[in-house]
XYZ file of C-alpha atoms in Angstrom:
674
model
C 0.000 0.000 0.000
C 1.311 3.457 -0.888
C 2.014 5.887 1.951
C -0.307 8.353 0.205
C -4.062 7.915 0.042
C -6.283 10.412 -1.736
C -9.723 11.353 -0.457
C -12.481 13.622 -1.691
C -15.094 15.439 0.351
C -18.660 14.432 -0.520
C -22.118 15.026 0.901
C -24.509 12.664 -0.896
C -24.716 9.331 -2.719
C -24.317 10.923 -6.156
C -21.229 12.908 -5.148
C -19.814 9.734 -3.585
C -20.330 7.890 -6.877
C -18.572 10.649 -8.791
C -15.672 10.695 -6.326
C -15.240 6.932 -6.543
C -15.372 7.074 -10.328
C -12.657 9.743 -10.288
C -10.371 7.421 -8.321
C -10.886 8.538 -4.737
C -9.605 6.031 -2.200
C -11.405 7.613 0.759
C -14.666 9.557 1.100
C -14.697 12.465 3.534
C -18.023 13.605 4.979
C -16.823 16.992 6.165
C -18.975 19.300 8.228
C -18.645 22.243 5.814
C -19.734 20.129 2.860
C -22.612 18.476 4.743
C -23.806 21.694 6.383
C -23.736 23.609 3.114
C -25.676 20.844 1.385
C -28.417 21.313 4.007
C -28.306 25.109 3.771
C -27.099 25.704 7.328
C -23.898 27.296 8.684
C -20.901 25.169 9.620
C -21.342 25.663 13.359
C -22.366 22.179 14.537
C -25.962 22.935 13.577
C -26.538 19.520 12.000
C -27.811 17.021 14.546
C -26.041 13.642 14.833
C -29.062 11.801 13.461
C -28.923 13.983 10.332
C -25.255 13.128 9.837
C -26.061 9.448 10.355
C -28.674 9.667 7.596
C -26.023 11.017 5.229
C -23.606 8.244 6.233
C -26.214 5.577 5.570
C -27.123 7.027 2.188
C -23.484 7.144 1.085
C -22.697 3.698 2.485
C -25.605 2.322 0.424
C -23.779 3.054 -2.834
C -20.107 2.488 -2.065
C -17.708 0.250 -0.184
C -14.999 2.916 -0.042
C -13.817 3.936 3.429
C -15.967 6.729 4.858
C -14.396 9.232 7.246
C -16.878 11.440 9.110
C -16.276 14.865 10.605
C -17.746 15.045 14.128
C -16.380 18.548 14.827
C -15.988 18.933 18.628
C -18.331 16.077 19.498
C -20.808 18.836 20.397
C -18.540 19.867 23.246
C -19.310 16.865 25.431
C -17.656 13.514 26.115
C -21.063 11.853 26.409
C -22.318 13.225 23.089
C -19.016 12.407 21.381
C -19.432 8.814 22.564
C -23.000 8.723 21.288
C -21.874 10.044 17.900
C -19.154 7.395 17.835
C -21.686 4.616 18.293
C -24.274 6.138 15.965
C -21.868 6.824 13.098
C -20.257 3.410 13.385
C -23.641 1.731 13.248
C -24.565 3.871 10.230
C -21.548 2.555 8.326
C -18.672 4.965 8.939
C -15.096 3.685 9.036
C -13.506 6.593 10.907
C -14.686 9.543 12.954
C -12.733 12.772 13.310
C -13.025 14.976 16.388
C -11.225 18.286 16.935
C -9.973 20.306 19.894
C -11.980 23.436 19.089
C -14.442 24.750 21.649
C -18.149 24.083 21.102
C -19.776 25.296 18.951
C -16.817 25.026 16.619
C -15.917 27.609 13.993
C -14.631 26.507 10.615
C -10.843 26.725 10.436
C -11.121 28.919 7.326
C -13.560 31.333 8.969
C -11.543 34.255 10.303
C -14.416 36.746 10.435
C -14.529 36.819 14.230
C -10.874 37.055 15.194
C -8.901 34.558 17.268
C -10.064 31.282 18.722
C -9.514 29.278 21.884
C -8.858 25.553 22.087
C -9.987 22.943 24.548
C -7.464 21.991 27.207
C -5.402 19.133 25.706
C -5.899 16.886 28.746
C -9.657 17.345 28.566
C -9.616 16.586 24.848
C -7.461 13.514 25.444
C -10.126 12.320 27.874
C -12.743 12.729 25.156
C -10.652 10.674 22.742
C -10.174 7.963 25.347
C -13.941 7.782 25.940
C -14.564 7.452 22.198
C -11.934 4.729 21.906
C -13.592 2.777 24.700
C -16.992 3.121 23.031
C -16.111 2.039 19.493
C -16.088 -1.484 18.158
C -14.019 -1.201 14.979
C -14.331 2.488 14.143
C -11.066 4.412 13.793
C -10.668 7.593 15.840
C -8.973 10.563 14.162
C -7.860 13.343 16.521
C -7.546 16.774 14.949
C -5.814 19.810 16.368
C -6.524 23.412 15.389
C -3.376 24.623 17.149
C -1.851 26.081 13.973
C -5.110 27.799 13.083
C -5.274 29.281 16.593
C -1.865 30.883 16.070
C 0.338 28.405 17.933
C 3.668 27.239 16.583
C 4.369 23.787 15.163
C 5.844 22.453 18.405
C 2.585 23.188 20.231
C 0.633 21.300 17.576
C 3.063 18.386 17.820
C 2.778 18.294 21.606
C -1.009 18.157 21.399
C -0.991 15.416 18.763
C 1.423 13.295 20.788
C -0.921 13.575 23.757
C -3.883 12.566 21.607
C -1.979 9.573 20.274
C -1.251 8.483 23.834
C -4.996 8.684 24.539
C -5.623 6.098 21.837
C -6.230 8.054 18.633
C -5.623 5.877 15.577
C -4.691 8.765 13.286
C -3.767 12.404 13.755
C -4.930 15.462 11.824
C -3.271 18.873 11.816
C -5.087 21.756 10.136
C -3.187 24.702 8.654
C -4.375 28.170 7.687
C -1.402 29.546 5.742
C -0.897 29.236 1.995
C 2.498 27.629 2.481
C 3.488 24.057 3.239
C 6.162 25.415 5.578
C 3.564 25.753 8.339
C 2.444 22.131 8.117
C 5.542 20.172 7.118
C 7.323 20.441 10.503
C 4.296 18.816 12.122
C 4.121 16.081 9.482
C 7.825 15.290 9.897
C 7.349 14.723 13.643
C 3.976 12.988 13.648
C 3.773 10.860 10.475
C 6.345 8.328 11.764
C 4.300 8.041 14.987
C 0.759 7.662 13.607
C -0.948 7.771 10.207
C -1.839 11.367 9.415
C -4.831 12.999 7.794
C -4.474 16.377 6.100
C -6.803 18.722 4.243
C -4.622 21.116 2.213
C -7.452 23.487 1.293
C -5.214 26.510 1.845
C -2.326 24.927 -0.108
C -3.551 24.900 -3.730
C -0.023 24.752 -5.191
C 1.315 21.931 -3.001
C 1.571 18.441 -4.479
C -0.008 15.987 -2.033
C 2.955 13.651 -2.488
C 5.115 16.088 -0.536
C 3.402 15.030 2.686
C 3.873 11.282 2.166
C 7.659 11.309 2.410
C 7.570 10.930 6.194
C 4.921 8.258 6.763
C 1.370 7.183 5.882
C -0.756 10.197 4.978
C -4.335 10.518 3.767
C -4.871 13.794 1.937
C -8.465 14.985 1.779
C -9.608 17.455 -0.845
C -12.296 18.432 1.564
C -14.703 20.810 -0.130
C -13.784 20.676 -3.813
C -17.092 19.045 -4.749
C -19.277 21.640 -3.039
C -17.282 24.614 -4.264
C -17.324 23.233 -7.797
C -21.043 22.503 -7.584
C -21.866 26.032 -6.434
C -19.650 27.658 -9.061
C -20.794 25.544 -12.014
C -24.455 25.401 -11.061
C -24.656 29.122 -10.414
C -23.162 29.922 -13.812
C -25.419 27.487 -15.691
C -28.576 28.628 -13.939
C -27.863 32.294 -14.560
C -27.280 31.578 -18.240
C -30.503 29.556 -18.547
C -32.567 32.263 -16.875
C -30.951 34.946 -19.008
C -31.261 33.192 -22.390
C -34.528 31.347 -21.616
C -33.205 28.319 -23.496
C -30.767 25.438 -22.948
C -28.729 25.885 -26.129
C -26.083 28.078 -24.550
C -25.373 25.611 -21.753
C -25.869 22.301 -23.549
C -22.140 21.665 -23.716
C -21.932 21.896 -19.914
C -24.748 19.426 -19.244
C -24.433 15.655 -19.237
C -27.024 13.616 -21.045
C -29.714 11.937 -18.986
C -28.148 8.626 -20.000
C -25.201 9.590 -17.798
C -27.535 9.904 -14.817
C -28.985 6.482 -15.551
C -25.462 5.071 -15.751
C -24.398 6.553 -12.434
C -27.438 5.473 -10.470
C -27.716 1.971 -11.896
C -24.163 0.804 -11.223
C -25.327 -1.093 -8.145
C -25.290 -0.917 -4.401
C -23.197 -2.428 -1.648
C -24.571 -5.882 -0.720
C -26.583 -5.686 2.476
C -26.998 -1.933 2.138
C -29.625 -1.674 -0.544
C -31.107 -3.264 -3.625
C -28.978 -4.561 -6.434
C -25.404 -5.657 -6.810
C -22.603 -4.324 -8.906
C -18.949 -3.472 -9.276
C -18.740 -2.249 -5.692
C -19.347 -5.713 -4.291
C -15.638 -6.538 -4.211
C -14.269 -3.036 -3.866
C -14.087 -3.183 -0.075
C -11.866 -6.265 -0.238
C -9.543 -4.457 -2.606
C -9.074 -1.921 0.153
C -8.586 -4.472 2.906
C -12.151 -4.239 4.150
C -12.902 -7.421 6.021
C -11.635 -7.121 9.586
C -13.078 -8.532 12.784
C -15.930 -6.487 14.203
C -14.264 -6.186 17.602
C -10.906 -5.060 16.251
C -10.362 -1.703 14.526
C -9.601 -1.940 10.828
C -6.438 -0.324 9.490
C -6.944 3.346 8.724
C -8.030 3.601 5.112
C -9.804 0.245 5.061
C -13.545 0.007 4.618
C -15.704 -1.858 7.109
C -18.801 -1.804 4.920
C -19.468 -5.513 5.395
C -18.785 -5.396 9.126
C -21.001 -2.316 9.324
C -23.986 -4.250 8.071
C -23.422 -6.795 10.825
C -23.050 -4.085 13.457
C -26.374 -2.546 12.538
C -28.333 -5.746 13.072
C -27.510 -6.451 16.698
C -30.840 -6.901 18.462
C -31.927 -5.643 21.853
C -33.405 -9.087 22.521
C -29.908 -10.573 22.750
C -29.552 -9.218 26.315
C -31.602 -10.101 29.410
C -33.235 -6.701 29.819
C -33.526 -3.438 27.942
C -32.056 -1.680 30.956
C -28.847 -3.685 31.027
C -28.423 -3.544 27.265
C -28.927 0.222 27.399
C -26.363 0.409 30.187
C -23.818 -1.362 28.013
C -24.305 1.245 25.288
C -24.186 4.385 27.434
C -21.395 6.095 29.317
C -21.446 5.361 33.028
C -22.234 8.956 33.977
C -25.034 9.251 31.403
C -26.606 5.976 32.514
C -26.355 6.923 36.179
C -27.977 10.295 35.482
C -30.941 8.586 33.824
C -31.171 5.613 36.185
C -30.399 7.307 39.478
C -32.640 8.721 42.180
C -32.384 11.112 45.079
C -30.526 10.319 48.306
C -30.235 6.604 48.972
C -32.668 5.974 46.085
C -35.172 4.303 48.403
C -37.878 6.642 47.127
C -37.263 5.513 43.568
C -37.370 1.853 44.607
C -40.452 2.420 46.757
C -42.407 3.709 43.754
C -41.877 0.382 41.998
C -42.306 -1.792 45.088
C -45.643 -0.239 46.005
C -46.963 -0.833 42.490
C -45.705 -4.412 42.704
C -47.644 -4.841 45.954
C -51.034 -4.319 44.313
C -52.950 -7.545 43.757
C -55.853 -7.662 41.314
C -58.973 -9.839 41.578
C -60.240 -10.910 38.135
C -63.818 -11.281 36.988
C -64.726 -14.586 35.317
C -66.868 -15.695 32.387
C -66.681 -12.406 30.565
C -66.267 -12.289 26.803
C -62.840 -10.740 26.213
C -62.351 -12.063 22.698
C -62.297 -8.465 21.498
C -60.574 -5.839 23.607
C -60.051 -2.108 23.280
C -57.578 0.119 25.076
C -58.636 3.312 23.298
C -59.482 6.470 25.224
C -59.215 10.226 24.853
C -57.771 13.147 26.773
C -58.748 16.763 26.205
C -60.795 15.662 23.220
C -57.874 13.949 21.484
C -57.957 10.179 20.855
C -55.298 7.848 22.262
C -54.746 4.200 21.334
C -54.316 3.566 25.060
C -54.233 5.724 28.205
C -50.444 5.828 28.011
C -48.196 8.835 27.435
C -44.445 9.374 27.572
C -43.643 11.548 30.564
C -41.307 14.555 30.164
C -37.646 13.546 30.397
C -34.851 15.966 29.588
C -31.496 15.548 27.878
C -32.451 12.432 25.941
C -29.385 12.884 23.728
C -27.520 11.236 26.605
C -29.255 8.026 25.529
C -29.274 8.387 21.751
C -28.437 11.239 19.349
C -31.955 11.156 17.875
C -33.177 12.030 21.373
C -36.745 13.303 21.701
C -37.435 13.128 17.977
C -37.104 9.349 18.254
C -39.218 8.906 21.382
C -41.882 11.293 20.089
C -42.062 9.481 16.762
C -42.233 6.131 18.545
C -45.142 7.239 20.725
C -47.005 8.859 17.837
C -46.577 5.808 15.606
C -48.457 3.770 18.223
C -51.156 6.355 18.824
C -49.834 7.259 22.278
C -49.190 10.661 23.829
C -45.844 12.392 24.241
C -44.699 15.138 26.607
C -41.643 17.216 25.687
C -39.410 18.361 28.531
C -38.469 22.024 28.803
C -34.892 20.742 29.014
C -35.116 18.559 25.925
C -32.050 17.981 23.786
C -34.028 18.840 20.661
C -36.164 21.991 20.275
C -39.927 21.790 20.058
C -39.783 22.894 16.425
C -37.858 19.688 15.607
C -39.935 17.368 17.771
C -43.460 18.589 17.066
C -43.559 17.263 13.472
C -42.735 13.792 14.832
C -45.672 13.903 17.271
C -48.335 16.430 16.246
C -50.300 17.616 19.262
C -47.574 16.786 21.778
C -47.698 18.220 25.285
C -45.063 20.768 26.368
C -43.694 20.628 29.911
C -42.623 23.896 31.545
C -40.791 25.013 34.650
C -41.337 28.547 35.891
C -37.768 29.851 35.830
C -36.400 32.781 37.814
C -36.297 34.611 34.486
C -39.968 34.131 33.695
C -39.622 35.522 30.179
C -37.737 32.380 29.154
C -40.668 30.260 30.338
C -43.115 32.472 28.442
C -40.926 32.263 25.343
C -40.963 28.472 25.527
C -44.738 28.566 25.967
C -45.174 30.748 22.877
C -42.933 28.508 20.802
C -44.791 25.386 21.918
C -48.131 26.942 21.005
C -46.803 27.977 17.600
C -45.453 24.447 17.043
C -48.899 22.964 17.649
C -48.690 21.699 21.229
C -52.085 20.576 22.508
C -51.451 20.910 26.263
C -49.035 22.453 28.752
C -47.633 20.580 31.760
C -46.323 22.740 34.606
C -43.988 20.842 36.939
C -44.264 22.148 40.510
C -42.211 19.694 42.599
C -38.733 21.185 42.059
C -38.210 24.125 44.441
C -34.627 22.858 44.625
C -32.871 20.128 42.673
C -32.748 16.736 44.337
C -29.425 15.517 45.704
C -28.339 12.566 43.587
C -25.350 10.648 44.867
C -24.521 9.032 41.535
C -24.154 12.406 39.835
C -22.034 13.690 42.706
C -19.794 10.627 42.520
C -19.394 11.015 38.757
C -18.978 14.798 39.033
C -21.703 14.954 36.438
C -23.050 18.366 35.474
C -26.089 17.743 33.301
C -26.188 21.072 31.483
C -22.454 20.923 30.724
C -22.571 17.286 29.629
C -25.499 17.670 27.243
C -26.597 21.275 26.672
C -30.390 21.348 26.300
C -32.078 23.068 23.382
C -33.348 25.830 25.663
C -29.902 27.441 25.553
C -30.717 28.395 21.953
C -34.063 29.970 22.846
C -34.060 33.627 21.671
C -35.181 34.948 25.041
C -32.581 32.861 26.868
C -29.828 34.054 24.518
C -30.852 37.694 24.948
C -30.748 37.451 28.731
C -27.454 35.552 28.620
C -25.892 38.269 26.472
C -27.118 40.894 28.928
C -25.613 38.996 31.882
C -22.318 38.583 30.030
C -21.876 42.342 29.986
C -21.251 42.026 33.719
C -19.737 38.534 33.703
C -18.022 37.875 30.342
C -17.023 34.313 31.313
C -20.605 33.236 32.116
C -21.467 30.057 30.215
C -24.913 29.053 29.006
C -24.866 26.091 31.412
C -24.006 28.318 34.376
C -26.728 30.806 33.470
C -29.292 28.032 33.153
C -28.275 26.711 36.572
C -28.732 30.249 37.947
C -32.310 30.582 36.709
C -33.432 27.020 37.478
C -35.015 26.122 39.782
C -36.894 29.005 41.389
C -37.843 28.198 45.021
C -40.158 31.229 45.105
C -42.756 29.790 42.695
C -46.210 29.944 44.286
C -49.923 29.785 43.479
C -49.891 33.286 42.017
C -47.353 32.125 39.453
C -49.590 29.221 38.511
C -52.469 31.666 38.063
C -50.239 33.811 35.851
C -49.457 30.802 33.671
C -53.151 29.916 33.534
C -53.912 33.412 32.242
C -51.299 33.187 29.493
C -52.557 30.146 27.610
C -55.844 28.734 26.447
C -54.328 25.266 26.119
C -55.289 22.578 28.642
C -53.053 22.995 31.694
C -51.747 19.979 33.621
C -50.031 20.436 36.990
C -47.377 17.771 37.552
C -45.916 16.835 40.920
C -49.010 16.985 43.145
C -49.069 14.512 46.060
C -51.202 16.210 48.725
C -54.999 16.155 48.318
C -55.315 19.762 49.519
C -52.942 20.903 46.780
C -54.884 18.899 44.222
C -58.152 20.575 45.231
C -56.587 24.046 45.199
C -55.061 23.442 41.764
C -58.450 22.488 40.348
C -59.979 25.581 41.964
C -57.235 27.604 40.221
C -58.445 26.405 36.842
C -56.069 23.594 35.886
C -57.413 20.946 33.555
C -55.681 17.865 34.991
C -53.569 16.752 37.949
C -50.486 14.574 37.456
C -49.656 12.640 40.619
C -45.884 12.262 40.523
C -42.764 11.948 42.646
C -40.545 12.898 39.710
C -39.560 9.252 39.391
C -37.929 9.349 42.815
C -35.386 11.900 41.589
C -36.320 14.688 44.033
C -36.507 13.087 47.489
C -36.043 9.650 49.017
C -38.511 10.524 51.825
C -41.592 11.295 49.746
C -44.580 8.980 49.837
C -44.727 6.618 46.865
C -46.679 8.094 44.004
C -49.268 5.301 44.024
C -49.833 5.756 47.768
C -50.747 9.406 47.162
C -53.111 8.592 44.303
C -56.288 7.512 46.187
C -56.458 10.651 48.344
C -55.891 12.915 45.346
C -58.608 11.101 43.419
C -60.979 11.550 46.348
C -60.194 15.269 46.628
C -60.621 15.935 42.922
C -63.607 13.715 42.218
C -64.835 13.947 38.654
C -63.849 17.585 38.149
C -60.682 16.914 36.119
C -58.693 13.876 34.961
C -56.048 12.592 37.345
C -52.903 11.319 35.643
C -50.141 9.226 37.192
C -46.408 8.620 36.845
C -43.419 7.270 38.801
C -42.410 3.640 39.106
C -44.336 2.249 36.134
C -42.398 -0.663 34.675
C -45.042 -2.923 33.112
C -48.454 -3.158 31.547
C -49.667 -4.790 34.768
C -48.607 -1.659 36.659
C -50.628 0.414 34.192
C -53.689 -1.796 34.665
C -53.349 -1.457 38.442
C -53.176 2.340 38.340
C -56.132 2.567 35.969
C -58.088 0.267 38.289
C -57.389 2.654 41.166
C -59.038 5.409 39.142
C -56.347 7.267 37.193
C -57.384 8.483 33.747
C -53.998 7.845 32.135
C -50.478 6.726 32.991
C -47.213 8.351 31.951
C -44.077 6.222 31.597
C -40.442 7.217 31.671
C -37.387 5.052 32.166
C -38.557 2.028 30.121
C -38.794 4.356 27.126
C -35.306 5.750 27.799
C -33.802 2.258 27.863
C -35.523 1.460 24.594
C -34.232 4.708 23.100
C -30.668 3.963 24.186
C -30.896 0.428 22.839
C -32.280 1.206 19.418
C -33.373 4.793 18.832
C -36.929 5.188 17.573
C -37.368 1.449 17.029
C -36.090 0.678 20.517
C -38.437 3.211 22.099
C -41.320 1.828 20.044
C -40.444 -1.701 21.188
C -40.569 -0.596 24.825
C -43.960 1.058 24.363
C -45.275 -1.897 22.371
C -44.310 -4.201 25.244
C -46.315 -2.044 27.647
C -49.302 -2.054 25.293
C -49.114 -5.824 24.863
C -48.842 -6.398 28.613
C -51.766 -4.055 29.300
C -53.954 -5.863 26.772
C -52.933 -9.266 28.177
C -53.613 -8.171 31.760
C -57.030 -6.830 30.755
C -57.939 -10.193 29.226
C -56.914 -12.014 32.397
C -58.973 -9.591 34.495
C -62.079 -10.029 32.365
C -61.889 -6.466 31.027
C -62.739 -5.939 27.370
C -62.283 -2.161 27.613
C -60.067 0.069 29.723
C -63.246 1.512 31.202
C -63.823 -1.926 32.766
C -60.735 -1.437 34.929
C -62.057 -0.214 38.272
C -61.893 -0.446 42.040
C -63.735 -3.786 42.094
C -60.617 -5.394 40.630
C -58.313 -4.203 43.415
C -57.670 -7.196 45.651
C -55.119 -7.155 48.437
C -53.197 -3.890 48.768
C -52.263 -2.369 52.070
C -52.376 1.399 51.627
C -49.907 3.480 53.594
């Protein structure tokens, strides 16, 4: 194998086909090329699931090695790990991460002056986490030290540290139109690790000059996009000016050429057809063991197909399989509870303690779980409860869980601290519910309310059980800061950004995560604030976190449309009464005035049947959906919800209930209330 490999930046299947036809040995899915193709700036705007879609579409037509630009990993070790797993499963062969600060700025973008880099030790930790998470994916560590104005020795020092952290290849980016800036780095690093270079600023330098010192892959990173924009712009202007095709005919290929390109075949296992690409991966040394990284420059197209088919059912439980796929700190954040976690366990144990007495000789050959809430139909009285930062489980985050719930006819509630904004999630679940906290800076809450209404939300859920954040020992042990680890979409809310900019005039170093921690929670929230919220929206208003019957009655008197009995999944206090133990008194206090909803501790369809038999109108579920999401994205979340639906239907049949309305107090057998 030559010490020089040539790669071309692409952004779609057709550009990948053209690059392969031209002789490219590597395909580079660079962030500038991909972002431009989607019409968005190169500032880590593309979500990981969007990048994964591009990877899959390119992998479907070629067996060439695919290197993917992950920018900074969205500024988080946890999200970098999730991207590693997602891109590998989508069919990538290598992932490149850089030591820029999030959100990154393109190395060629000097409009805003100098730039700062991430501490090299912190970046080395990110690389190490990605290495631990991958199966056969190669990790490329990129430094922007030269771009940031540092000398070559500083770039070399950083790259050596990244190599020690486990990076398989090293990437140094230059910003001067002279090879003299880059060559000293190549001379030091190429003998140590394979190098990747993108000589965009070196138009006169022969790529072979870099291969004298060791294995180098040279990427012509954005030639395709720049050529496409230049040529297309010229042709379109000429067509519009002349109103005919004659003047540009010589610059257009015949339609036969399009047929030829798109009918050459697809990679076996990646799409229909077969063709010349079937053996191309082997020519590049493709077939390596799935648990051992392939040599840089090799394609793992065949192994990628195998990776993508691993089933959740291969492990004993969704929870443990999800745990194996997540970072320890991310899993602990999702799985953990407050204090000694006895409150979280008690929620489940008290549901387990309910015994149901079935009715016999009832025709249950046909059963229905359908119901409605606020005039909207549901396939079953089941909704997904609000859970923030779902990108910790899977890059598709709330879009996946919302789509899963909607596909089954179930409800979905979007957390105020969601990873994805309501504008992205609402199309996946039309009529979703929006959860709100009343922040110290109320205008941010009102901004979120307005956006939810504009996106088509059908109800608002105000959470009232967080005057302070619960003390969670797992997070303390892991030194886990949720807003730093996975910045929620709220930090891009216009009102939030305006207030942050105002605060930064006094405190220039204030981060978005610190500001969010300053304004949440607000221990001063009271009944007057709830009345203010009630006056601001005509949507149905649900109050979540009610446990005391007196509070339930007062909330209904204040004009709320539903009560959600909840202990926040045991994440706030380990001394609170179990959610199900609070339910009967709340139901008694409210009567038939408004629906009473329930969450916390629900792990099965039998739990749902028990809660409905006690008198709840609907049940909201949380962690089972998260484990499904972590295990398999939308499909995994849908599998978790389908299991709950199946168990509910089965339990109804065994109880002699042909309709959810048949589930009532007469079915409650032994259950010692506390």
